[in-house]
Short mmCIF file of C-alpha atoms in Angstrom, two decimals:
data_model
loop_
_atom_site.label_atom_id
_atom_site.label_comp_id
_atom_site.label_asym_id
_atom_site.label_seq_id
_atom_site.Cartn_x
_atom_site.Cartn_y
_atom_site.Cartn_z
CA MET A 152 55.81 1.71 4.03
CA GLU A 153 52.08 2.39 4.25
CA THR A 154 50.16 0.19 1.85
CA LYS A 155 46.60 1.09 2.74
CA PRO A 156 45.09 4.63 2.71
CA LEU A 157 44.13 5.96 6.10
CA LEU A 158 40.85 7.28 4.78
CA GLN A 159 38.67 4.53 3.41
CA LYS A 160 36.01 5.31 0.81
CA PRO A 161 32.43 4.60 1.77
CA LYS A 162 31.41 1.03 1.01
CA LYS A 163 29.92 0.54 -2.38
CA GLU A 164 26.69 -0.99 -1.02
CA SER A 165 25.86 2.22 0.88
CA LEU A 166 25.73 4.30 -2.33
CA LEU A 167 22.75 4.98 -4.47
CA ASN A 168 22.18 2.26 -7.15
CA ILE A 169 20.08 4.09 -9.67
CA ARG A 170 19.76 1.18 -12.06
CA ASN A 171 18.28 -1.14 -9.33
CA LEU A 172 16.01 1.62 -8.04
CA VAL A 173 14.66 2.10 -11.58
CA MET A 174 13.95 -1.56 -12.07
CA GLY A 175 12.27 -1.78 -8.64
CA ASN A 176 10.01 1.09 -9.67
CA ILE A 177 9.18 -0.59 -12.99
CA VAL A 178 8.02 -3.71 -11.07
CA ALA A 179 5.89 -1.58 -8.73
CA VAL A 180 4.39 0.26 -11.76
CA LEU A 181 3.47 -2.92 -13.56
CA TYR A 182 1.87 -4.30 -10.43
CA ASN A 183 -0.26 -1.26 -9.91
CA ILE A 184 -1.30 -1.09 -13.55
CA ALA A 185 -2.50 -4.75 -13.22
CA THR A 186 -4.40 -4.07 -10.01
CA ALA A 187 -5.95 -0.90 -11.50
CA PHE A 188 -7.54 -3.13 -14.09
CA HIS A 189 -8.57 -5.79 -11.57
CA ALA A 190 -9.99 -3.85 -8.61
CA PRO A 191 -12.68 -1.72 -10.36
CA THR A 192 -13.54 -4.64 -12.60
CA LEU A 193 -14.24 -6.83 -9.56
CA ASP A 194 -16.15 -4.15 -7.59
CA GLN A 195 -18.42 -3.19 -10.49
CA TYR A 196 -18.95 -6.74 -11.78
CA LEU A 197 -19.81 -7.82 -8.23
CA TYR A 198 -22.30 -4.99 -7.88
CA LYS A 199 -23.87 -5.98 -11.18
CA ARG A 200 -24.19 -9.58 -10.18
CA MET A 201 -25.75 -8.63 -6.85
CA SER A 202 -28.20 -6.31 -8.68
CA LEU A 203 -29.19 -9.14 -11.01
CA GLU A 204 -29.91 -11.42 -8.08
CA VAL A 205 -31.95 -8.74 -6.26
CA PHE A 206 -33.79 -7.28 -9.30
CA GLY A 207 -34.01 -10.43 -11.37
CA ASN A 208 -33.98 -9.82 -15.13
CA ASN A 209 -35.07 -6.17 -14.96
CA THR A 210 -31.61 -4.57 -14.80
CA GLY A 211 -30.66 -5.00 -18.38
CA ASP A 212 -29.64 -7.61 -20.93
CA SER A 213 -25.84 -7.54 -20.50
CA PHE A 214 -23.26 -7.32 -17.77
CA ASN A 215 -22.54 -3.59 -18.21
CA PRO A 216 -22.50 -1.43 -15.07
CA ALA A 217 -23.82 1.53 -17.06
CA ASN A 218 -27.14 -0.35 -17.14
CA VAL A 219 -27.50 -0.23 -13.34
CA THR A 220 -30.09 2.48 -12.76
CA CYS A 221 -29.54 4.94 -9.91
CA TYR A 222 -32.98 5.24 -8.30
CA SER A 223 -33.70 8.44 -6.40
CA ASN A 224 -37.33 8.00 -5.27
CA LYS A 225 -36.89 6.69 -1.70
CA THR A 226 -40.49 5.44 -1.49
CA SER A 227 -40.29 3.19 -4.59
CA GLU A 228 -39.70 -0.55 -4.47
CA ASP A 229 -36.71 -0.16 -6.87
CA TYR A 230 -34.93 2.20 -4.48
CA THR A 231 -35.32 -0.40 -1.68
CA LEU A 232 -34.01 -3.16 -3.92
CA GLN A 233 -31.06 -0.95 -4.92
CA GLU A 234 -30.20 -0.45 -1.18
CA MET A 235 -30.36 -4.31 -0.80
CA ALA A 236 -27.96 -4.71 -3.72
CA GLN A 237 -25.48 -2.27 -2.15
CA LYS A 238 -25.59 -4.11 1.19
CA ALA A 239 -25.18 -7.53 -0.51
CA THR A 240 -22.20 -6.18 -2.47
CA ALA A 241 -20.56 -4.80 0.62
CA ASN A 242 -21.04 -8.08 2.47
CA GLN A 243 -19.62 -10.13 -0.41
CA GLN A 244 -16.65 -7.83 -0.59
CA MET A 245 -16.10 -8.31 3.11
CA TYR A 246 -16.12 -12.15 2.78
CA PHE A 247 -13.68 -12.06 -0.14
CA SER A 248 -11.38 -9.73 1.88
CA LEU A 249 -11.45 -11.90 4.94
CA ALA A 250 -10.45 -14.99 2.91
CA ASN A 251 -7.58 -13.01 1.41
CA LYS A 252 -6.37 -11.48 4.67
CA VAL A 253 -6.33 -14.74 6.64
CA ALA A 254 -4.24 -16.41 3.99
CA ALA A 255 -2.10 -13.31 3.53
CA PHE A 256 -1.18 -13.16 7.20
CA PHE A 257 0.56 -16.50 7.06
CA GLY A 258 1.95 -15.87 3.55
CA ALA A 259 3.53 -12.58 4.58
CA LEU A 260 4.99 -14.09 7.74
CA VAL A 261 6.78 -16.88 5.87
CA LEU A 262 7.69 -14.94 2.71
CA GLY A 263 8.95 -11.79 4.39
CA SER A 264 10.94 -13.56 7.11
CA TYR A 265 12.93 -15.49 4.49
CA SER A 266 13.56 -12.47 2.23
CA ASP A 267 16.58 -11.32 4.24
CA TYR A 268 18.20 -14.70 3.61
CA PHE A 269 17.10 -15.66 0.11
CA GLY A 270 16.71 -12.22 -1.46
CA ARG A 271 13.97 -10.05 -2.86
CA LYS A 272 13.23 -11.87 -6.09
CA VAL A 273 11.15 -14.56 -4.41
CA VAL A 274 9.14 -11.86 -2.65
CA PHE A 275 8.40 -10.20 -5.99
CA ILE A 276 7.57 -13.38 -7.85
CA LEU A 277 5.27 -15.28 -5.47
CA PRO A 278 2.78 -12.42 -4.87
CA ALA A 279 2.67 -11.76 -8.62
CA ILE A 280 1.82 -15.41 -9.25
CA GLY A 281 -0.97 -15.27 -6.65
CA ASP A 282 -2.43 -12.10 -8.26
CA MET A 283 -2.17 -13.57 -11.77
CA VAL A 284 -4.13 -16.63 -10.64
CA ARG A 285 -6.79 -14.44 -8.97
CA SER A 286 -7.26 -12.32 -12.12
CA GLY A 287 -7.40 -15.54 -14.14
CA VAL A 288 -10.12 -16.94 -11.90
CA LEU A 289 -12.15 -13.74 -12.18
CA THR A 290 -11.73 -13.79 -15.94
CA ALA A 291 -13.13 -17.35 -16.04
CA ILE A 292 -16.07 -16.40 -13.83
CA ILE A 293 -16.94 -13.43 -16.05
CA HIS A 294 -16.61 -15.40 -19.28
CA TRP A 295 -18.62 -18.48 -18.24
CA GLU A 296 -20.84 -16.74 -15.67
CA LEU A 297 -19.65 -19.11 -12.93
CA ASP A 298 -20.71 -19.06 -9.30
CA LEU A 299 -18.94 -16.29 -7.42
CA LYS A 300 -17.75 -18.79 -4.87
CA TRP A 301 -15.01 -19.81 -7.31
CA TYR A 302 -13.40 -16.44 -6.62
CA TYR A 303 -12.41 -17.60 -3.15
CA ILE A 304 -9.81 -19.84 -4.75
CA GLY A 305 -8.16 -16.80 -6.35
CA GLU A 306 -8.36 -14.77 -3.12
CA VAL A 307 -6.78 -17.51 -1.02
CA LEU A 308 -3.93 -18.13 -3.49
CA CYS A 309 -3.35 -14.44 -3.84
CA GLY A 310 -3.23 -14.18 -0.05
CA LEU A 311 -0.70 -16.97 0.30
CA GLY A 312 1.53 -14.90 -1.89
CA SER A 313 0.99 -12.05 0.59
CA THR A 314 -1.16 -10.13 -1.93
CA SER A 315 -0.24 -6.47 -2.65
CA ASN A 316 1.64 -6.11 0.58
CA GLY A 317 4.10 -8.76 -0.66
CA ILE A 318 5.04 -6.71 -3.71
CA LEU A 319 5.31 -3.51 -1.63
CA LEU A 320 7.37 -5.31 1.02
CA ALA A 321 9.84 -6.35 -1.66
CA SER A 322 9.79 -2.89 -3.29
CA TYR A 323 10.52 -0.98 -0.10
CA ALA A 324 13.18 -3.44 1.06
CA TYR A 325 14.79 -3.34 -2.35
CA ALA A 326 14.82 0.46 -2.19
CA ALA A 327 16.41 0.31 1.23
CA ASP A 328 19.05 -2.18 -0.11
CA ASN A 329 20.10 0.35 -2.75
CA THR A 330 20.16 3.65 -0.89
CA PRO A 331 22.16 5.22 1.97
CA PRO A 332 20.12 5.53 5.19
CA ARG A 333 19.61 9.27 5.05
CA LYS A 334 17.26 11.53 3.15
CA SER A 335 17.82 9.61 -0.09
CA ARG A 336 15.93 6.68 1.39
CA THR A 337 12.90 8.79 2.24
CA ILE A 338 12.86 10.00 -1.37
CA ALA A 339 13.36 6.49 -2.80
CA ILE A 340 10.52 5.08 -0.80
CA ALA A 341 8.31 8.09 -1.70
CA VAL A 342 9.16 7.68 -5.39
CA ILE A 343 7.91 4.11 -5.31
CA ASP A 344 4.61 5.25 -3.92
CA THR A 345 4.47 8.05 -6.45
CA THR A 346 5.24 6.08 -9.60
CA ARG A 347 2.99 3.19 -8.75
CA ASN A 348 0.07 5.46 -7.89
CA ILE A 349 0.55 7.57 -10.95
CA ALA A 350 0.47 4.44 -12.99
CA SER A 351 -2.61 3.28 -11.17
CA ALA A 352 -4.36 6.66 -11.65
CA GLY A 353 -3.56 6.76 -15.39
CA THR A 354 -4.84 3.24 -15.81
CA SER A 355 -8.03 3.93 -13.88
CA ALA A 356 -9.42 6.30 -16.46
CA GLY A 357 -8.67 3.80 -19.19
CA THR A 358 -10.25 1.03 -17.16
CA GLY A 359 -13.42 3.10 -16.90
CA PHE A 360 -13.63 3.36 -20.69
CA PHE A 361 -12.70 -0.30 -21.05
CA ILE A 362 -15.53 -1.46 -18.82
CA GLN A 363 -18.00 0.98 -20.20
CA ASP A 364 -17.40 -0.08 -23.84
CA MET A 365 -16.28 -3.71 -23.66
CA GLY A 366 -17.62 -5.11 -20.41
CA TYR A 367 -15.62 -6.94 -17.80
CA PHE A 368 -13.86 -9.80 -19.55
CA TYR A 369 -11.02 -7.99 -21.27
CA PRO A 370 -9.93 -5.71 -18.37
CA SER A 371 -9.68 -8.85 -16.14
CA LEU A 372 -7.73 -10.69 -18.86
CA VAL A 373 -5.35 -7.73 -19.31
CA SER A 374 -4.65 -7.74 -15.53
CA ALA A 375 -3.56 -11.38 -15.60
CA LEU A 376 -1.30 -10.77 -18.61
CA ILE A 377 0.45 -7.79 -17.02
CA MET A 378 1.15 -9.93 -13.92
CA LEU A 379 2.83 -12.46 -16.23
CA LEU A 380 4.94 -9.65 -17.74
CA LEU A 381 5.95 -8.54 -14.24
CA ILE A 382 7.17 -12.05 -13.38
CA LEU A 383 9.37 -12.11 -16.50
CA VAL A 384 10.84 -8.64 -15.65
CA VAL A 385 11.78 -9.84 -12.13
CA VAL A 386 13.36 -13.07 -13.37
CA PHE A 387 15.53 -11.40 -15.99
CA PHE A 388 16.20 -7.85 -14.75
CA ILE A 389 16.12 -7.62 -10.93
CA ARG A 390 19.59 -7.98 -9.33
CA GLU A 391 20.03 -8.90 -5.74
CA ASN A 392 22.16 -6.82 -3.34
CA LYS A 393 24.09 -9.54 -1.53
CA HIS A 394 25.48 -7.10 1.04
CA SER A 395 21.99 -6.44 2.36
CA LEU A 396 21.25 -10.11 3.11
CA LYS A 397 22.03 -11.96 6.30
CA GLN A 398 25.33 -13.88 6.10
CA THR A 399 23.84 -17.20 7.24
CA HIS A 400 23.97 -20.49 5.25
CA ARG A 401 20.53 -21.04 3.72
CA SER A 402 20.41 -24.62 4.98
CA LYS A 403 20.50 -23.40 8.54
CA VAL A 404 17.53 -21.04 8.08
CA ASN A 405 14.14 -22.19 9.36
CA LEU A 406 10.79 -20.67 9.94
CA VAL A 407 11.28 -20.16 13.67
CA GLN A 408 14.42 -18.10 12.99
CA GLY A 409 12.65 -16.14 10.30
CA VAL A 410 9.71 -15.32 12.58
CA ARG A 411 12.13 -14.45 15.37
CA ASP A 412 13.84 -11.96 13.05
CA VAL A 413 10.44 -10.27 12.24
CA VAL A 414 9.43 -9.88 15.93
CA GLY A 415 12.91 -9.47 17.36
CA MET A 416 13.21 -5.72 16.86
CA TYR A 417 9.97 -5.32 18.85
CA LEU A 418 10.57 -7.92 21.56
CA PHE A 419 14.18 -9.08 21.92
CA ASP A 420 16.79 -6.98 20.13
CA ASP A 421 18.65 -3.90 21.43
CA THR A 422 17.57 -1.85 24.44
CA CYS A 423 14.10 -1.40 25.87
CA ARG A 424 14.05 2.26 24.68
CA VAL A 425 14.79 1.28 21.04
CA ARG A 426 12.13 -1.49 21.11
CA CYS A 427 9.58 1.03 22.45
CA LEU A 428 10.43 3.35 19.51
CA PHE A 429 9.77 0.50 17.08
CA TRP A 430 6.44 -0.18 18.76
CA LEU A 431 5.52 3.48 18.58
CA GLY A 432 6.49 3.66 14.91
CA LEU A 433 4.36 0.53 14.27
CA MET A 434 1.37 2.15 15.87
CA CYS A 435 1.80 5.31 13.82
CA TYR A 436 1.90 3.20 10.69
CA PHE A 437 -1.12 1.06 11.78
CA PHE A 438 -3.39 4.08 12.29
CA SER A 439 -2.10 5.85 9.16
CA GLN A 440 -2.91 2.86 7.02
CA MET A 441 -6.07 1.78 8.81
CA SER A 442 -8.51 3.34 6.33
CA SER A 443 -6.76 1.82 3.28
CA ASN A 444 -8.21 -1.57 4.31
CA GLY A 445 -11.70 -0.59 3.34
CA GLN A 446 -11.76 2.76 1.61
CA LEU A 447 -11.38 1.71 -1.99
CA ASN A 448 -14.31 -0.69 -2.18
CA ILE A 449 -16.56 1.50 -0.12
CA ASN A 450 -15.67 4.58 -2.11
CA THR A 451 -16.67 2.78 -5.38
CA LEU A 452 -20.13 2.01 -3.90
CA PHE A 453 -20.34 5.57 -2.58
CA MET A 454 -19.78 7.05 -6.08
CA LEU A 455 -22.00 4.53 -7.91
CA ASN A 456 -25.08 5.55 -5.92
CA LEU A 457 -26.84 8.60 -4.61
CA PRO A 458 -26.15 11.50 -4.53
CA PHE A 459 -23.56 11.03 -7.28
CA CYS A 460 -24.71 8.13 -9.50
CA TRP A 461 -21.41 8.21 -11.39
CA THR A 462 -20.74 5.88 -14.36
CA PRO A 463 -17.55 3.79 -14.44
CA GLU A 464 -16.10 6.32 -16.87
CA ARG A 465 -16.64 9.16 -14.41
CA ILE A 466 -15.27 7.10 -11.55
CA GLY A 467 -12.15 6.46 -13.61
CA TYR A 468 -11.72 10.17 -14.33
CA PHE A 469 -12.09 11.04 -10.62
CA THR A 470 -9.67 8.31 -9.50
CA MET A 471 -7.12 9.45 -12.03
CA ALA A 472 -7.50 13.12 -11.10
CA SER A 473 -7.35 12.61 -7.31
CA SER A 474 -4.38 10.25 -7.52
CA MET A 475 -2.45 12.36 -10.01
CA VAL A 476 -2.82 15.46 -7.93
CA THR A 477 -1.57 13.66 -4.82
CA GLN A 478 1.24 11.82 -6.36
CA VAL A 479 2.60 14.50 -8.73
CA LEU A 480 2.81 16.94 -5.82
CA GLY A 481 4.01 14.33 -3.33
CA VAL A 482 7.72 13.74 -4.07
CA PRO A 483 8.48 17.40 -5.09
CA MET A 484 6.76 18.47 -1.88
CA ILE A 485 8.95 16.18 0.23
CA LYS A 486 12.15 17.31 -1.59
CA VAL A 487 11.42 20.96 -1.26
CA PHE A 488 10.37 20.64 2.43
CA GLN A 489 13.48 18.70 3.24
CA TYR A 490 15.60 21.81 2.57
CA CYS A 491 13.96 23.63 5.51
CA ILE A 492 12.32 21.04 7.75
CA GLY A 493 12.86 17.44 8.81
CA ASP A 494 11.01 14.34 7.72
CA GLU A 495 9.14 14.25 10.97
CA VAL A 496 7.52 17.64 10.44
CA ILE A 497 6.63 16.68 6.86
CA GLY A 498 4.90 13.57 8.18
CA LEU A 499 2.95 15.59 10.75
CA PHE A 500 1.73 18.10 8.14
CA SER A 501 0.68 15.26 5.91
CA ALA A 502 -1.18 13.44 8.70
CA PHE A 503 -3.14 16.61 9.52
CA THR A 504 -4.16 17.29 5.94
CA VAL A 505 -5.44 13.75 5.36
CA THR A 506 -7.64 14.12 8.42
CA ALA A 507 -9.17 17.30 6.99
CA ALA A 508 -9.63 15.66 3.60
CA ASP A 509 -11.54 12.72 5.11
CA LEU A 510 -13.85 15.13 6.94
CA LEU A 511 -14.69 16.87 3.66
CA HIS A 512 -15.22 13.47 2.02
CA GLY A 513 -17.71 12.47 4.68
CA PHE A 514 -19.87 15.56 4.10
CA ALA A 515 -19.61 15.55 0.31
CA THR A 516 -22.95 15.76 -1.51
CA THR A 517 -21.92 17.33 -4.83
CA ASP A 518 -19.31 16.72 -7.49
CA TRP A 519 -17.35 19.84 -6.66
CA MET A 520 -17.13 18.71 -2.97
CA MET A 521 -15.63 15.38 -4.18
CA TYR A 522 -13.04 17.15 -6.21
CA GLY A 523 -12.41 19.49 -3.31
CA TYR A 524 -11.71 16.36 -1.19
CA ALA A 525 -9.23 15.26 -3.82
CA MET A 526 -7.45 18.59 -3.69
CA ALA A 527 -7.45 18.65 0.10
CA GLY A 528 -5.83 15.23 0.03
CA ALA A 529 -3.05 16.33 -2.33
CA PHE A 530 -0.70 16.90 0.64
CA SER A 531 -1.70 13.71 2.45
CA PHE A 532 0.87 11.72 0.55
CA ALA A 533 3.96 11.92 2.77
CA ALA A 534 2.90 10.53 6.14
CA VAL A 535 3.27 6.82 5.41
CA PRO A 536 6.48 7.05 3.39
CA VAL A 537 8.08 9.16 6.12
CA ILE A 538 7.11 6.62 8.82
CA ARG A 539 8.53 3.79 6.65
CA ALA A 540 11.77 5.73 6.05
CA ILE A 541 12.27 6.58 9.72
CA MET A 542 11.74 2.93 10.76
CA SER A 543 13.99 1.74 7.95
CA ARG A 544 16.82 3.99 9.28
CA MET A 545 16.24 2.49 12.76
CA ALA A 546 16.64 -1.11 11.55
CA PRO A 547 19.95 -2.77 10.62
CA LYS A 548 20.72 -2.99 7.00
CA ASP A 549 20.39 -6.79 6.92
CA SER A 550 16.98 -6.65 8.56
CA GLN A 551 15.09 -4.44 6.08
CA GLY A 552 13.05 -7.42 4.80
CA SER A 553 12.01 -8.29 8.36
CA LEU A 554 11.05 -4.69 9.13
CA PHE A 555 8.81 -4.34 6.08
CA THR A 556 7.40 -7.78 6.80
CA SER A 557 6.25 -6.52 10.21
CA LEU A 558 4.57 -3.56 8.53
CA ALA A 559 2.91 -5.83 6.03
CA LEU A 560 1.66 -8.04 8.85
CA SER A 561 0.24 -4.90 10.50
CA ASP A 562 -1.73 -4.30 7.32
CA HIS A 563 -3.03 -7.82 7.26
CA VAL A 564 -4.11 -7.74 10.93
CA ALA A 565 -5.82 -4.44 10.28
CA GLY A 566 -7.57 -5.99 7.26
CA LEU A 567 -8.83 -8.96 9.26
CA ILE A 568 -10.23 -6.81 12.01
CA LEU A 569 -11.24 -3.66 10.14
CA SER A 570 -12.50 -4.77 6.70
CA PRO A 571 -15.66 -6.39 8.13
CA SER A 572 -15.98 -3.57 10.66
CA PHE A 573 -15.93 -0.89 7.94
CA ALA A 574 -18.34 -2.84 5.82
CA PHE A 575 -20.69 -3.15 8.80
CA ILE A 576 -20.46 0.53 9.58
CA TYR A 577 -21.19 1.54 5.99
CA GLU A 578 -24.13 -0.85 5.84
CA ALA A 579 -25.55 0.37 9.14
CA THR A 580 -25.14 4.11 8.43
CA MET A 581 -25.84 4.38 4.68
CA ASN A 582 -29.57 5.06 5.22
CA PHE A 583 -29.02 8.25 7.28
CA MET A 584 -25.52 9.39 6.16
CA ARG A 585 -23.69 7.64 3.41
CA GLY A 586 -20.44 9.45 4.16
CA PHE A 587 -20.32 8.57 7.85
CA ILE A 588 -17.67 5.93 7.27
CA PHE A 589 -15.30 8.62 6.03
CA LEU A 590 -15.65 10.48 9.29
CA VAL A 591 -14.57 7.19 10.98
CA PHE A 592 -11.52 7.21 8.69
CA ALA A 593 -10.81 10.83 9.69
CA SER A 594 -10.78 9.77 13.36
CA THR A 595 -8.16 7.09 12.69
CA HIS A 596 -5.89 9.67 10.97
CA LEU A 597 -6.33 12.01 13.88
CA VAL A 598 -5.01 9.29 16.24
CA ALA A 599 -2.12 8.74 13.82
CA PHE A 600 -1.37 12.49 13.91
CA VAL A 601 -1.17 12.51 17.75
CA LEU A 602 1.04 9.40 17.82
CA LEU A 603 3.31 10.81 15.14
CA ILE A 604 3.88 13.90 17.24
CA VAL A 605 5.23 11.71 20.05
CA PHE A 606 7.22 9.47 17.67
CA ALA A 607 8.80 12.47 15.95
CA CYS A 608 9.89 14.02 19.21
CA LEU A 609 11.43 10.84 20.53
CA THR A 610 13.28 9.88 17.32
CA TYR A 611 14.45 13.37 16.36
CA LYS A 612 17.83 13.17 18.09
CA HIS A 613 18.62 9.72 16.67
CA ASN A 614 17.61 10.70 13.13
CA ARG A 615 19.83 13.81 13.22
CA ARG A 616 22.73 11.47 14.07
CA ILE A 617 21.85 9.10 11.24
CA GLU A 618 22.02 11.92 8.73
CA HIS A 619 25.78 12.20 9.43
CA LYS A 620 26.76 8.56 9.88
CA ASP A 621 27.17 5.78 7.35
CA THR A 622 25.03 3.29 9.24
CA VAL A 623 21.36 2.39 9.56
CA THR A 624 21.11 1.59 13.27
CA ILE A 625 20.13 3.72 16.23
CA GLN A 626 21.81 1.56 18.89
CA ASP A 627 22.00 3.11 22.33
CA LYS A 628 25.82 3.10 22.43
CA GLU A 629 28.65 5.33 21.39
CA TRP A 630 28.71 6.22 17.71
CA PRO A 631 31.92 5.77 15.77
CA GLN A 632 33.99 8.86 15.26
CA GLN A 633 35.05 9.76 11.76
CA SER A 634 37.41 12.32 10.37
CA SER A 635 36.18 15.53 8.77
CA GLN A 636 37.46 14.25 5.47
CA SER A 637 35.38 11.08 5.75
CA ASN A 638 32.28 13.09 6.68
CA LEU A 639 32.88 15.24 3.62
CA ALA A 640 33.15 12.16 1.45
CA GLU A 641 29.86 10.91 2.87
CA SER A 642 28.13 14.18 2.23
CA THR A 643 28.97 13.92 -1.48
CA GLU A 644 26.97 10.71 -1.70
CA MET A 645 23.78 12.77 -1.74
#
């Protein structure tokens, strides 16, 4: 007598786990709220300190960025000193960024390579501890007016925790752990980007008011406290998905094996064709993310000075408006487009629009042009989530942490190379065209667009197969045949 049904139900771990996805998004939201307090506080406090050093005691009697005058007479001594303050700020930002990126490269390599064995909690907690210490150090510097060199301690400790890429690595891997490898994963990864950026945008406006009215101390302190709250949420509410971890005894895991897992999909595993696809996907990701390594800090300086001379409050409004437009339209756009076109075409459209948006940003001289740039960038959201989702479908389910570690390492390498390069370009070109650096960013997105065309064409056949199979690999071998009833059961998972 038959004791087992011929048709097996899909494995539980391949189904959507809404509860875990929600908690993963809450962690990402808390992290971005904290960084939305920290980043503008650092940028504007640093500019104020540099202005005090350049101007002496003539910039005001308190550390309030609203007191930094925007001089427009190019023949005056004050205008020259203001240019010097901008250059000094850009240089100091570059040095802080380099200290962070060097430490983050090694931190991400160790942390990410172990995440497929020990779980995602550790990859959530250690970066949060590093960021909490960094915000705490900045708070102490602001309160006691310490030497800015103390901030290097915070940057290095934050980097060893793999900085923001560590949290994102854990968030994306956690989303992959709790979704089937088809269109749901694209949406889940896009939702993480949407919710965290909406949280960051909403906080940015409040941060502008906070800095304007209360100075720098309290925003920095709030950032540290939110990081502490994030750690508590991870400890008590994040659940591991054991089925997505490598089934190897932890005592046998070592750093060499972890590093081998990270680079294996590019150098050792599977066929040459599949490895080439991973390399091509990595290059698409690298050029798509390239500008993110310097755009935020440079854009703050760009808006603080001529021709805009915006206050922290106005910068907060703009950041909120531009991010909200992009993120609110992002996920609905992906979902609607998925009914008629594939992820690859969505990514191509997004890469093209972000190139156009950067071009407008580079030539912006009025407020309406800046808001036009924000609107043009509304559809630039999808390129990076689509690339992440395609590569996630290509990787085995127990290697998601290693995959997202490789992407995080790509960000860190780009930061090490490009952060000083972008700062140098901005410093060298600000006298004749302040927006020239954004034209450079446009060129990097144009390269990403061309590479994404090739990547989309080569992966299209594999991705169509993945949409109908309960697996996450694209191995170059025969795919398992399933009955029509099983395929119907799989289709109901969506």
